[in-house]
Coordinates of C-alpha atoms (C1' of nucleotides) in Angstrom, one line a residue:
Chain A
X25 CA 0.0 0.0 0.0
X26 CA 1.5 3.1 -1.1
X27 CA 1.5 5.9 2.0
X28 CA -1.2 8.1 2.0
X29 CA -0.4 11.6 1.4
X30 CA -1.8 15.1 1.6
X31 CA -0.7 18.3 -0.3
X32 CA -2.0 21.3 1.0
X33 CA -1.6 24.8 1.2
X34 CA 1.3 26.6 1.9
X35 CA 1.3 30.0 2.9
X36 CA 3.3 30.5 0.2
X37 CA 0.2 30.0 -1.7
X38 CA -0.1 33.5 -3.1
X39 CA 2.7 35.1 -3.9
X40 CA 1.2 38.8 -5.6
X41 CA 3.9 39.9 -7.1
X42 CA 6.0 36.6 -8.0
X43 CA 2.7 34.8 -9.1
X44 CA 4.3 32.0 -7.4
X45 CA 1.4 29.8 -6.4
X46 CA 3.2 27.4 -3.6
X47 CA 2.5 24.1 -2.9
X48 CA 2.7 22.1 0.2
X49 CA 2.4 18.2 0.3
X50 CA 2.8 15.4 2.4
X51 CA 3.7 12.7 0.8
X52 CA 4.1 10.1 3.1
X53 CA 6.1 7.3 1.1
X54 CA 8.0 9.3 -1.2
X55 CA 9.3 12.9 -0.7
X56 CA 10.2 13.6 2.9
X57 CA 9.9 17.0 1.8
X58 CA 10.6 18.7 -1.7
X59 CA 10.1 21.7 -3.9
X60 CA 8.9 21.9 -6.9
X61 CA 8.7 24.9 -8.9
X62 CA 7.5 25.7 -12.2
X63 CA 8.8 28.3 -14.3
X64 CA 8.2 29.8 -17.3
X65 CA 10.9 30.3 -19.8
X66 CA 9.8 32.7 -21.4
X67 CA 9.6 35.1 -18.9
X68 CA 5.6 34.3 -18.3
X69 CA 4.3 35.8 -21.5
X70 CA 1.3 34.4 -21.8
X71 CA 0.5 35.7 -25.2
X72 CA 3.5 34.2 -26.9
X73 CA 3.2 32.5 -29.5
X74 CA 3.6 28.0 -28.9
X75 CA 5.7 26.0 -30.8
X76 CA 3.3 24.0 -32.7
X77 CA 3.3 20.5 -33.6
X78 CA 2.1 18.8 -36.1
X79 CA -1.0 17.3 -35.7
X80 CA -2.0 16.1 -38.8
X81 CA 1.4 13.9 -38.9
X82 CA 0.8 13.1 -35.2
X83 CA -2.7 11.3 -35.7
X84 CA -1.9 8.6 -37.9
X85 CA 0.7 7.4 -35.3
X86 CA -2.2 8.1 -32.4
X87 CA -2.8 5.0 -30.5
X88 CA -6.4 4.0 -30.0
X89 CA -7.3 3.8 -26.6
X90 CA -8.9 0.6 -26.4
X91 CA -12.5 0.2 -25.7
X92 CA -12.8 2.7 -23.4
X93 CA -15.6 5.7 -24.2
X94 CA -13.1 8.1 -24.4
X95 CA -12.7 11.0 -26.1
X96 CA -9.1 11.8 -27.9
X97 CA -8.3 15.1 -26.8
X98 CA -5.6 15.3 -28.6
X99 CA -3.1 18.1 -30.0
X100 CA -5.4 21.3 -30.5
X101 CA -3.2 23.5 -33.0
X102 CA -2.0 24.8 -29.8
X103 CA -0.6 22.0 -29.1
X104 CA 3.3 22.4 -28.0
X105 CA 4.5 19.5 -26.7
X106 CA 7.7 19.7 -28.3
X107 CA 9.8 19.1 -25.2
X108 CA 11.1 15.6 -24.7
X109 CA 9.3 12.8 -23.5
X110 CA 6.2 14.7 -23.5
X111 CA 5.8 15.4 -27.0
X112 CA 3.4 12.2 -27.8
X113 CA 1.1 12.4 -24.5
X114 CA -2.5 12.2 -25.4
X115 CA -5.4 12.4 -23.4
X116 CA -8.6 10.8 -23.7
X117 CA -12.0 11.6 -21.8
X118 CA -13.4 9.2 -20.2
X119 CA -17.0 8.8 -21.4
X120 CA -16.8 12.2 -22.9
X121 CA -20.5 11.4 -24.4
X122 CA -22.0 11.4 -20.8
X123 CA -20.5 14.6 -20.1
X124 CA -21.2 16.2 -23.1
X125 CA -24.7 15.7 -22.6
X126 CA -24.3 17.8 -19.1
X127 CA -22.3 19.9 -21.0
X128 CA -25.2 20.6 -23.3
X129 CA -27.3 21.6 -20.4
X130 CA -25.0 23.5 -18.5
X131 CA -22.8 21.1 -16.3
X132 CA -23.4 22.2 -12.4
X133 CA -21.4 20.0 -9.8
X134 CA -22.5 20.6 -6.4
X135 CA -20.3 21.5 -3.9
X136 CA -20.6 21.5 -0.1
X137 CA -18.6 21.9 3.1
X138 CA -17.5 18.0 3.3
X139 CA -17.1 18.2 0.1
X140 CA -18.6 16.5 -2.9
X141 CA -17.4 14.4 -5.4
X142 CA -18.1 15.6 -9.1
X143 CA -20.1 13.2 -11.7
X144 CA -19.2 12.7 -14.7
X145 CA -16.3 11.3 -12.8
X146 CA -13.3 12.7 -14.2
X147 CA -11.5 9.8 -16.2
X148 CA -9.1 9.9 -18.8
X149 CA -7.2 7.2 -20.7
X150 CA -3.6 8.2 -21.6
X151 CA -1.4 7.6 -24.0
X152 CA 2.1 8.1 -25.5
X153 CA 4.1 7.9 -22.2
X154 CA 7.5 6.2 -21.7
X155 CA 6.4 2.9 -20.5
X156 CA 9.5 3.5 -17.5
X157 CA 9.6 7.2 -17.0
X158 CA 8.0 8.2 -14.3
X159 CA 5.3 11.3 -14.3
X160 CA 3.0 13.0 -11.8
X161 CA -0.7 13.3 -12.8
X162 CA -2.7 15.9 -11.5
X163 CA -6.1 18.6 -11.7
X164 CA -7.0 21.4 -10.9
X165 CA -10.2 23.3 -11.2
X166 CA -9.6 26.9 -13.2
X167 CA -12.1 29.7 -12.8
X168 CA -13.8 29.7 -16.7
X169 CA -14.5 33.8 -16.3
X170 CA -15.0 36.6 -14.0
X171 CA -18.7 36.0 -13.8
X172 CA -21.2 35.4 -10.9
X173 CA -24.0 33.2 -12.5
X174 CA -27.8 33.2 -11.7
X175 CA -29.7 31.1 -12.8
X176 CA -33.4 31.9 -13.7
X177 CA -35.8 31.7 -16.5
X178 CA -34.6 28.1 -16.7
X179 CA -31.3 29.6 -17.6
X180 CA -27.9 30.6 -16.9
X181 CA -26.9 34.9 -17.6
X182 CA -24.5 36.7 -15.6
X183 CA -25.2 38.3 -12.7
X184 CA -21.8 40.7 -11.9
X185 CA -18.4 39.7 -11.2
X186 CA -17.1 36.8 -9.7
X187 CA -16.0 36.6 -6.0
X188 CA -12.1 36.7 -5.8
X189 CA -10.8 33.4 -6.9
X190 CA -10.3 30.7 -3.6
X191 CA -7.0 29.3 -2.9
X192 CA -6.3 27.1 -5.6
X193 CA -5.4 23.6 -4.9
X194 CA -4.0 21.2 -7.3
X195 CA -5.5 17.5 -6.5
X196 CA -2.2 15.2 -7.5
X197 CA -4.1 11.5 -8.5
X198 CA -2.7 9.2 -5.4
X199 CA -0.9 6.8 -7.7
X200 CA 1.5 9.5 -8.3
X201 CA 3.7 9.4 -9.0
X202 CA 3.9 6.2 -11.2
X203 CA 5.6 5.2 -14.2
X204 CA 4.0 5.5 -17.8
X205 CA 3.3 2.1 -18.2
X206 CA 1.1 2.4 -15.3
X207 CA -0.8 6.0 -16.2
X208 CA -1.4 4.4 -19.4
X209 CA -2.7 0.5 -18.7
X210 CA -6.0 1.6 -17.3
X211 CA -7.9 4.4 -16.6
X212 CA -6.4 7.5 -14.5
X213 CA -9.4 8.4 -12.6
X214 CA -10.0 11.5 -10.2
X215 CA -13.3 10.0 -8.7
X216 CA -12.5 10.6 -5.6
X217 CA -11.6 14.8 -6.1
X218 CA -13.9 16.3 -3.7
X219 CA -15.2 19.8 -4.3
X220 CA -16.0 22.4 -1.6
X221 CA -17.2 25.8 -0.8
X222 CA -15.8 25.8 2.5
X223 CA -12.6 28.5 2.5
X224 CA -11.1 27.0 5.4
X225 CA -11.4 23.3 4.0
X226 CA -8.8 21.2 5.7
X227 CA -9.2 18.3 4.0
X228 CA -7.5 19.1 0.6
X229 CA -10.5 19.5 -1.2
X230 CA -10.8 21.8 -4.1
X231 CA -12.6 24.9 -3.4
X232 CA -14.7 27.2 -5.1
X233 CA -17.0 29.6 -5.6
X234 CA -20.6 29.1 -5.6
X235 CA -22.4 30.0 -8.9
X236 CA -19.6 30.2 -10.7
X237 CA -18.1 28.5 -13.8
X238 CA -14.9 26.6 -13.9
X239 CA -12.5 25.1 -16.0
X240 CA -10.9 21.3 -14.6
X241 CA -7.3 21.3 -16.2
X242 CA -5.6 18.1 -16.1
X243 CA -1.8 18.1 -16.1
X244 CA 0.9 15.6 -16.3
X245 CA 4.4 16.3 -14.8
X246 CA 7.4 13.9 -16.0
X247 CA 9.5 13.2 -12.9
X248 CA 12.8 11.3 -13.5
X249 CA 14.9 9.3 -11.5
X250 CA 17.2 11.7 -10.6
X251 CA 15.3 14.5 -9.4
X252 CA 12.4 12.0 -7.8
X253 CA 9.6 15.1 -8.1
X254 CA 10.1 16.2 -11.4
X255 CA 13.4 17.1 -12.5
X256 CA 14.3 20.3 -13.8
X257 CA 14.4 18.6 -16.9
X258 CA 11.3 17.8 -16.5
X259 CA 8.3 19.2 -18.1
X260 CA 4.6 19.1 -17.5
X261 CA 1.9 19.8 -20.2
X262 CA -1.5 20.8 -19.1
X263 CA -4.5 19.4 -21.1
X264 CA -8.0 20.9 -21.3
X265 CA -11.2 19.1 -22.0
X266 CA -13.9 22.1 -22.2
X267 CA -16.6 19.9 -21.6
X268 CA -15.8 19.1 -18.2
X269 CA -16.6 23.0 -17.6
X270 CA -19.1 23.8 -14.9
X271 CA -20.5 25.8 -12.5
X272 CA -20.0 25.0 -8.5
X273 CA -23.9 25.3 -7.4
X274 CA -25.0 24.3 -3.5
X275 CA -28.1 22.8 -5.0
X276 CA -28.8 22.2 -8.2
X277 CA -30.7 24.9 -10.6
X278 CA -31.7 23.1 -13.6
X279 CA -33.6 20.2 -13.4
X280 CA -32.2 18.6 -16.5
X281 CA -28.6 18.6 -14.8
X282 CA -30.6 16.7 -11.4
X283 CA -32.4 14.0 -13.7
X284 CA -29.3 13.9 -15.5
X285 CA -27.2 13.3 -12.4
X286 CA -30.6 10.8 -11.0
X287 CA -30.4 8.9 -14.3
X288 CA -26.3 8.3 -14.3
X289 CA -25.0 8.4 -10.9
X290 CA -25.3 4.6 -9.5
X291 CA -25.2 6.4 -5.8
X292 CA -28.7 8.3 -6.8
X293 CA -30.2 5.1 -8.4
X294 CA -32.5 6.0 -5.0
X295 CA -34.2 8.7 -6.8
X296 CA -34.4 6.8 -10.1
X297 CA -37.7 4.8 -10.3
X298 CA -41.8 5.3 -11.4
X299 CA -43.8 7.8 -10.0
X300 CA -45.7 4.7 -8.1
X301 CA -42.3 3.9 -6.4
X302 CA -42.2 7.5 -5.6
X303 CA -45.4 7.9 -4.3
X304 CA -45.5 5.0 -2.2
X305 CA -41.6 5.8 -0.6
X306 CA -42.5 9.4 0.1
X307 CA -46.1 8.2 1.5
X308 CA -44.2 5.8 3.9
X309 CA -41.2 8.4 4.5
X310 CA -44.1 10.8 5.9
X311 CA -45.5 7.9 7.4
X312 CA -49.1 8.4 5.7
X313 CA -51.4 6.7 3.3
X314 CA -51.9 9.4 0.9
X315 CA -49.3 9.6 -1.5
X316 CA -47.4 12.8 -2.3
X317 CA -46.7 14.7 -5.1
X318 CA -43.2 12.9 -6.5
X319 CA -40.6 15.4 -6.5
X320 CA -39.8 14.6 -10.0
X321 CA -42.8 16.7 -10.5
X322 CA -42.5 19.4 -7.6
X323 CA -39.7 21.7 -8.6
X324 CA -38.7 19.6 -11.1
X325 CA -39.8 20.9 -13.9
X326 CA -38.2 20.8 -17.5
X327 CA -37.9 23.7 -19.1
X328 CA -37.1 24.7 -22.3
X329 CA -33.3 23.9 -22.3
X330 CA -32.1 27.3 -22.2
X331 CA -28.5 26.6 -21.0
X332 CA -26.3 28.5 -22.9
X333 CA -23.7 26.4 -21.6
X334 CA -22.9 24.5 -24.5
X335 CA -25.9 23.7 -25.8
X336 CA -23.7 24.0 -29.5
X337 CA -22.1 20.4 -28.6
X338 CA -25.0 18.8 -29.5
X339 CA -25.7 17.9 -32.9
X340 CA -22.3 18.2 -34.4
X341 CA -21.3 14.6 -35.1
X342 CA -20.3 13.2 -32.1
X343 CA -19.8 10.0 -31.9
X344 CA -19.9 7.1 -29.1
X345 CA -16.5 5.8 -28.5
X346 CA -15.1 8.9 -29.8
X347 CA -11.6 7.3 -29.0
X348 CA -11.8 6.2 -32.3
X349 CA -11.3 9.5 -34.1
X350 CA -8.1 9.4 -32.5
X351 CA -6.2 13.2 -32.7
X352 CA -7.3 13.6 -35.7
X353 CA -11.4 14.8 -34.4
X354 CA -10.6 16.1 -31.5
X355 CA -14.1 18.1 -29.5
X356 CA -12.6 21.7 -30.9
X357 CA -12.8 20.3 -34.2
X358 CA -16.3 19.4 -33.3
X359 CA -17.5 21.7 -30.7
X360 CA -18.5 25.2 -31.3
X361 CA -17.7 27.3 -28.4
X362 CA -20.6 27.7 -26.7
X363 CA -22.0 31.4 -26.5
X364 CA -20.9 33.8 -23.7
X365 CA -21.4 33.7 -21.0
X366 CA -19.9 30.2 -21.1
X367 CA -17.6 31.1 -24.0
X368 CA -13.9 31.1 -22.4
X369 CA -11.7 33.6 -22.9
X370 CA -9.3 32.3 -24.6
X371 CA -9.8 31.7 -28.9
X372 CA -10.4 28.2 -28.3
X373 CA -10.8 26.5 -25.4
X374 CA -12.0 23.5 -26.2
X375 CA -8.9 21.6 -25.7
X376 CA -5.6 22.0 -25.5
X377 CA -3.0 20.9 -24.4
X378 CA 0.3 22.8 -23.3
X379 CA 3.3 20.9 -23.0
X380 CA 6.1 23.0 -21.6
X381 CA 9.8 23.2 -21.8
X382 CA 11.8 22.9 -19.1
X383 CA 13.8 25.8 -17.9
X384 CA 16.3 25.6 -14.7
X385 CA 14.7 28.1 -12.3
X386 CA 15.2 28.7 -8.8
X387 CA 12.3 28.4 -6.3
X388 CA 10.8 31.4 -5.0
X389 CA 11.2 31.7 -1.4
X390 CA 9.0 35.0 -1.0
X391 CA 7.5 34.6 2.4
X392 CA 4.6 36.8 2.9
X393 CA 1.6 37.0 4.8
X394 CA -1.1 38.4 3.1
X395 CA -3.8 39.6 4.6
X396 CA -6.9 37.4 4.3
X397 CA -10.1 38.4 5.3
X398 CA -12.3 36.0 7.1
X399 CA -14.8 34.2 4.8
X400 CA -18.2 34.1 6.1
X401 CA -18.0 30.3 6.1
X402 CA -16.2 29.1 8.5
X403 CA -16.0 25.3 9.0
X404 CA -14.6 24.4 12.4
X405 CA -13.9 27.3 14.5
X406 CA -12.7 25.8 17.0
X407 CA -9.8 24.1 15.1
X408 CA -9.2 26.6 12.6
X409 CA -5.9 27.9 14.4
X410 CA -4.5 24.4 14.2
X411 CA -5.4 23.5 10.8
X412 CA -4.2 26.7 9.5
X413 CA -1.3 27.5 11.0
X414 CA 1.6 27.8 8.8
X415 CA 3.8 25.6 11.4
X416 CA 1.7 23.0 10.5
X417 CA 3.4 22.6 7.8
X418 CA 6.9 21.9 7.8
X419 CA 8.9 20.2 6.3
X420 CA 9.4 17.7 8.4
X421 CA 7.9 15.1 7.3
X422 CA 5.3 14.7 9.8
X423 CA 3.4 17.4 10.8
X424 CA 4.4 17.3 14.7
X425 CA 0.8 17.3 15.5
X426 CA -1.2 18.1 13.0
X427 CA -4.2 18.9 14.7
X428 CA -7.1 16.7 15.3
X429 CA -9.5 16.5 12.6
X430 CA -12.4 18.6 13.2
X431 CA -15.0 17.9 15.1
X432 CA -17.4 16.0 13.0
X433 CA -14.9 14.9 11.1
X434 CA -13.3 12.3 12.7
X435 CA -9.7 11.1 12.2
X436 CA -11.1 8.1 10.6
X437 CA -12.3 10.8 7.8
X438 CA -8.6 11.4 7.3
X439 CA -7.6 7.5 7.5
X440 CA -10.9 6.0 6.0
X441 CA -8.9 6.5 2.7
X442 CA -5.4 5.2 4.3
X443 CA -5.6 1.6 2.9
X444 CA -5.7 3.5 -0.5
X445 CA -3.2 5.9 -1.9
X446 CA -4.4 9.7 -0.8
X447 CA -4.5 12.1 -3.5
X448 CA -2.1 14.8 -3.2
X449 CA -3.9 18.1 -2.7
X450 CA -1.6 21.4 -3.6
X451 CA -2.6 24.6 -3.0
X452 CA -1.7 27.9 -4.6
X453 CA -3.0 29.8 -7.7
X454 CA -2.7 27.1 -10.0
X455 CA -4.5 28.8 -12.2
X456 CA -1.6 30.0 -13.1
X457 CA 0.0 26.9 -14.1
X458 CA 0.1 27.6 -17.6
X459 CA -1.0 31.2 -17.5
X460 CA 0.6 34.4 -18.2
X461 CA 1.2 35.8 -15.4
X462 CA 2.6 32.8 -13.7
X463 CA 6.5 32.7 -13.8
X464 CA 7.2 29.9 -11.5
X465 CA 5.3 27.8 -9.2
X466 CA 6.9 25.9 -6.2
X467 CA 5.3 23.3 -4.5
X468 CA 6.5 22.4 -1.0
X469 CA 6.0 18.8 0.0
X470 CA 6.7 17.3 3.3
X471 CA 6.1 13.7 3.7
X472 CA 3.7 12.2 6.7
X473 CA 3.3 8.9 7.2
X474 CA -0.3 8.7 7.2
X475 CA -2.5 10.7 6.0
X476 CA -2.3 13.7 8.0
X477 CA -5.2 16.0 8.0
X478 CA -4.6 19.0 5.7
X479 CA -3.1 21.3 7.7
X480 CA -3.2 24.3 5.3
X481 CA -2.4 27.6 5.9
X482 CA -5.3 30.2 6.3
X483 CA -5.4 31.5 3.0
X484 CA -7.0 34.8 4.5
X485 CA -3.9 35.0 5.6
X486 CA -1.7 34.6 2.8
X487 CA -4.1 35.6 -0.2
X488 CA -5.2 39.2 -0.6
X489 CA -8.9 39.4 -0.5
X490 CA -11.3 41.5 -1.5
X491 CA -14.9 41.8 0.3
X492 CA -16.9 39.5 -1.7
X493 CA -18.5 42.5 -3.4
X494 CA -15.7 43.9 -4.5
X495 CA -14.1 43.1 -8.5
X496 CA -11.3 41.0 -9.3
X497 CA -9.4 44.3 -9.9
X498 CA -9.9 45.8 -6.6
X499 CA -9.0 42.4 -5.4
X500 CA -5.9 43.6 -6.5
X501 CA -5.7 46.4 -4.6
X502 CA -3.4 44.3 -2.3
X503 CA 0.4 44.4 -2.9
X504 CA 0.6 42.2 -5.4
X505 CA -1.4 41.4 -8.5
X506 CA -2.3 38.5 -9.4
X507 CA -5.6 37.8 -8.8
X508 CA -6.1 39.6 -12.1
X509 CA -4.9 36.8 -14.0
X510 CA -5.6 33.9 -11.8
X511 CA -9.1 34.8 -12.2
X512 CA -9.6 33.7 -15.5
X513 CA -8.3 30.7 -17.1
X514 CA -6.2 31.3 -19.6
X515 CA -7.1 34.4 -21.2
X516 CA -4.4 34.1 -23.3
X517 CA -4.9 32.8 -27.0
X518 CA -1.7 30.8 -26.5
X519 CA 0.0 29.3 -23.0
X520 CA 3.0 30.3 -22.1
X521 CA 5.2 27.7 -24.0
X522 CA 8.2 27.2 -21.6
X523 CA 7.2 26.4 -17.7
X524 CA 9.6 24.7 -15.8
X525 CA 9.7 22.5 -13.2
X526 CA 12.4 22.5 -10.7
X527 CA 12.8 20.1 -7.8
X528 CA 14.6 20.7 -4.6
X529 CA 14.5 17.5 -2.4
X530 CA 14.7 19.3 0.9
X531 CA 14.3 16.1 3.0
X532 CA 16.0 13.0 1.9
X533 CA 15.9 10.9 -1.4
X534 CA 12.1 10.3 -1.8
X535 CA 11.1 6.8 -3.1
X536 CA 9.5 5.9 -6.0
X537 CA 7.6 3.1 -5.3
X538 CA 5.6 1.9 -8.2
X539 CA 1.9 1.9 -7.2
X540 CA 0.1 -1.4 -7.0
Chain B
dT7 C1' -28.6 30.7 -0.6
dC8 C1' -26.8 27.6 2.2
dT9 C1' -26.8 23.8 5.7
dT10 C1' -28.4 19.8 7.8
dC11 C1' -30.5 15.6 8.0
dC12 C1' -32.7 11.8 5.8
dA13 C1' -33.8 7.5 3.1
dC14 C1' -31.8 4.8 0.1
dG15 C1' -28.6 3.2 -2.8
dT16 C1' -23.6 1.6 -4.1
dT17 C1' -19.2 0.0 -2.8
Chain C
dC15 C1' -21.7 -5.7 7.0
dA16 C1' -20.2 -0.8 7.4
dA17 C1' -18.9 3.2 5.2
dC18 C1' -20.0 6.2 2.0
dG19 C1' -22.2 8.8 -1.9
dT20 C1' -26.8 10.6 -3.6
dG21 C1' -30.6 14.5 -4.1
dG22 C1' -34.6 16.2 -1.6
dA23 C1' -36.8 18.7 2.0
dA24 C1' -36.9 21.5 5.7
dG25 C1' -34.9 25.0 8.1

DNA sequence: TCTTCCACGTT
DNA sequence: CAACGTGGAAG
């Protein structure tokens, strides 16, 4: 059993004016304690212009993925994956129909303070790794705009600017990292990435903003022998599937997404059944003859699908088992962007994948302490200090005490998961990972044994923040900058060609176990 | 809007 | 079996 392991937070998280999201891990088996740091070679320009590969040569050679209901998401002409070892990587979405079909509606994944898990389930089949190279697989969940969404008329429209973005976290899959051979014999599944809405989440979850859309970016990071985390001749490319978008809701809004979610999702096959079923389980719920109206019929109303989310998917040739198509049809060649307010900024966001060249780059080390103000949710007061506190975090590998779990949520919480490998969760403003403003990223990762509890670092106190009213630009009003940019995933046409990832094993030689 | 609790289902 | 993942309803 590979250790259980928990990335979370660092203080460094924010760093304004070095747009040097930090990272802080625990990765119990591997890294006692490292650094990683990504840096963009050329100098963070988001707007310059990629290398470009060929495609059309590409996708002949493009292995099929198997039977799986994948999607090839292969090489947009923004492709760059020049750099070696990562120039072949593919990516293929796991039962891309399903989610298109969300998509279509308006995708809306609930989020709550325990945190929920997202369905579709984020799966992808890869291909075109080294069978023995070793590579780090990770997400992380982009704000798609500066909008705050309502939704009403049985449809999505803007209502003002979004909130300031939360502390990003980066959710690194648990068998990570793990040699090529294994990413690419089955599927690489994030089933278990949990989303919340709780600020002060302590459990690694990824956060976000309520009624707003988002952007899941999945990104692979080659880590060689040598360097154990990623070398610094390592890159990482970062591949977007646009129909994974979606906005964080606390309940859902549109009743297609909840019948949608009913008719898929095994774990809500309790809601699934006739209305006679219905009526007779909510007549013996209330404990009453007289049957009651199903909710199916309450507030669930279909309306008029209205979504402007990307209702343009449908009706453009896809095709089950779209693996087939291989690079060659990849969803930008068959999706239309869907019309603002879910367009994304960027020319096309469909998918794309960014592979980037490695540059030598020293970490950042900015310390600051920004000042955070309190978010009105608060999860557990009473443990807040502890779970936050920046000494949590240390590199040693074990966080000395990292705090009890919060009330309600038990250690077992933490160590239900233990027999399996823990997911990774990094903080900082990943956003930025492949985004113009972001000219390095370091990622600190101590190692614990078990899986200690997040123990992450208030981000009110390390991110600037802006009263919840206020726009991403006064947001900025803090020392540094960045929220700007992190706000809005990638607003540039082209991703910064040249990040780099730079390792600093701070704590000992980490082990590479392969995972089982 | 958000949180909590619930029945009911999967794993 | 127990633990956990669901959406709904009530607050």
């Amino acid at each position: 059993m590979r250790p259980s392991r928990t990335v979370d937070t660092l203080g460094l998280g924010y760093r304004p004016n070095v747009n040097v999201p930090a990272l802080n891990c625990h990765l119990n088996t591997c890294v006692p304690w490292c650094q990683v740091v990504f840096v963009m070679a050329n100098g963070g320009d988001p707007f310059a212009i990629p290398e470009r590969m060929d495609t059309d040569t590409d996708s002949p050679k493009e292995t099929k993925p198997e039977n799986h209901t994948c999607s090839s998401s292969p090489l947009s002409p923004e492709t760059t994956c020049t750099q070696q070892g990562m120039e072949g990587i593919k990516f293929y979405l796991h039962e891309r129909e399903l989610w298109e079909k969300f998509h279509e509606v308006g995708t809306e994944m609930i989020i709550t303070k325990a945190g929920r898990r997202m369905f579709p389930c984020y799966k992808v089949k890869v291909t075109g790794l080294s069978p023995k190279a070793k590579y780090i697989l990770l997400m992380d969940i982009v704000p798609a705009d500066d909008h705050r969404y309502k939704f009403a008329d049985n449809k999505w429209s803007v209502m003002g600017k979004a909130e300031p973005a939360m502390p990003g976290r980066l959710y690194v899959h648990p068998d990570s990292p793990a040699t090529g051979s294994h990413w690419t014999r089955q599927l690489v599944s994030f089933q278990k990435l949990k989303l919340t809405n709780n600020h002060l989440d302590p459990f690694g979850h990824i956060i976000l903003n309520s009624m707003h859309k988002y952007q899941p970016r999945l990104h692979i990071v080659k880590a060689d022998e040598y360097n154990r985390f990623g070398s610094k001749n390592t890159a990482f490319c970062t591949h977007v599937f646009s129909e994974t978008a979606f906005i964080a809701v606390t309940s859902y809004q549109n009743h297609k997404i909840t019948q949608l979610k009913i008719e898929n999702n095994p774990f809500a096959k309790g809601f699934r059944g006739s209305d006679d079923m219905e009526l007779h389980r909510m007549a013996k719920i209330q404990g009453k003859e007289y049957p009651v109206v199903p909710r199916s019929s309450v507030r669930q109303r279909v309306g008029p699908s209205g979504s402007l989310f990307g209702g343009n998917a449908r009706g453009l040739g896809l095709h089950p088992y779209s693996c087939e198509n291989g690079v060659s049809s990849t969803t930008q060649d068959l999706l239309i962007p869907p019309p603002a307010p879910y367009t994304l900024p960027q020319p096309d966001p469909h998918e794309h994948m960014h592979c980037n060249k490695r540059k030598a780059v020293d970490s950042c080390s900015t310390a600051e302490n920004h000042q955070y103000r309190k978010p009105y949710i608060d999860s557990s007061p009473s443990n807040d200090e502890s779970y936050y506190h920046p000494s949590a975090y240390p590199p040693p590998p074990l966080p000395p005490t990292v705090h009890p779990p919060p009330p309600g949520l038990s250690d077992s919480t933490y160590r239900s998961e233990a027999g399996q490998r823990q997911a990774c969760m990094f903080a900082g403003s990943e956003s930025r990972l492949d985004n113009l403003s972001c000219t390095s990223w370091s990622y600190s990762c101590p190692l614990t044994p078990d899986m200690a509890p997040m123990t992450p670092t208030d981000p009110y106190t390390t991110f600037p923040h802006q009263p919840y009213s206020s726009s991403p630009q006064n947001a900025q009003l803090s020392p540094s900058p960045p929220l700007r940019e992190y706000h809005r995933y990638p607003s540039s046409p082209s991703p910064p060609h040249y990040h780099t990832l730079h390792t600093h094993v701070m704590g000992g030689v980490p082990e590479w176990s392969e995972p089982t």
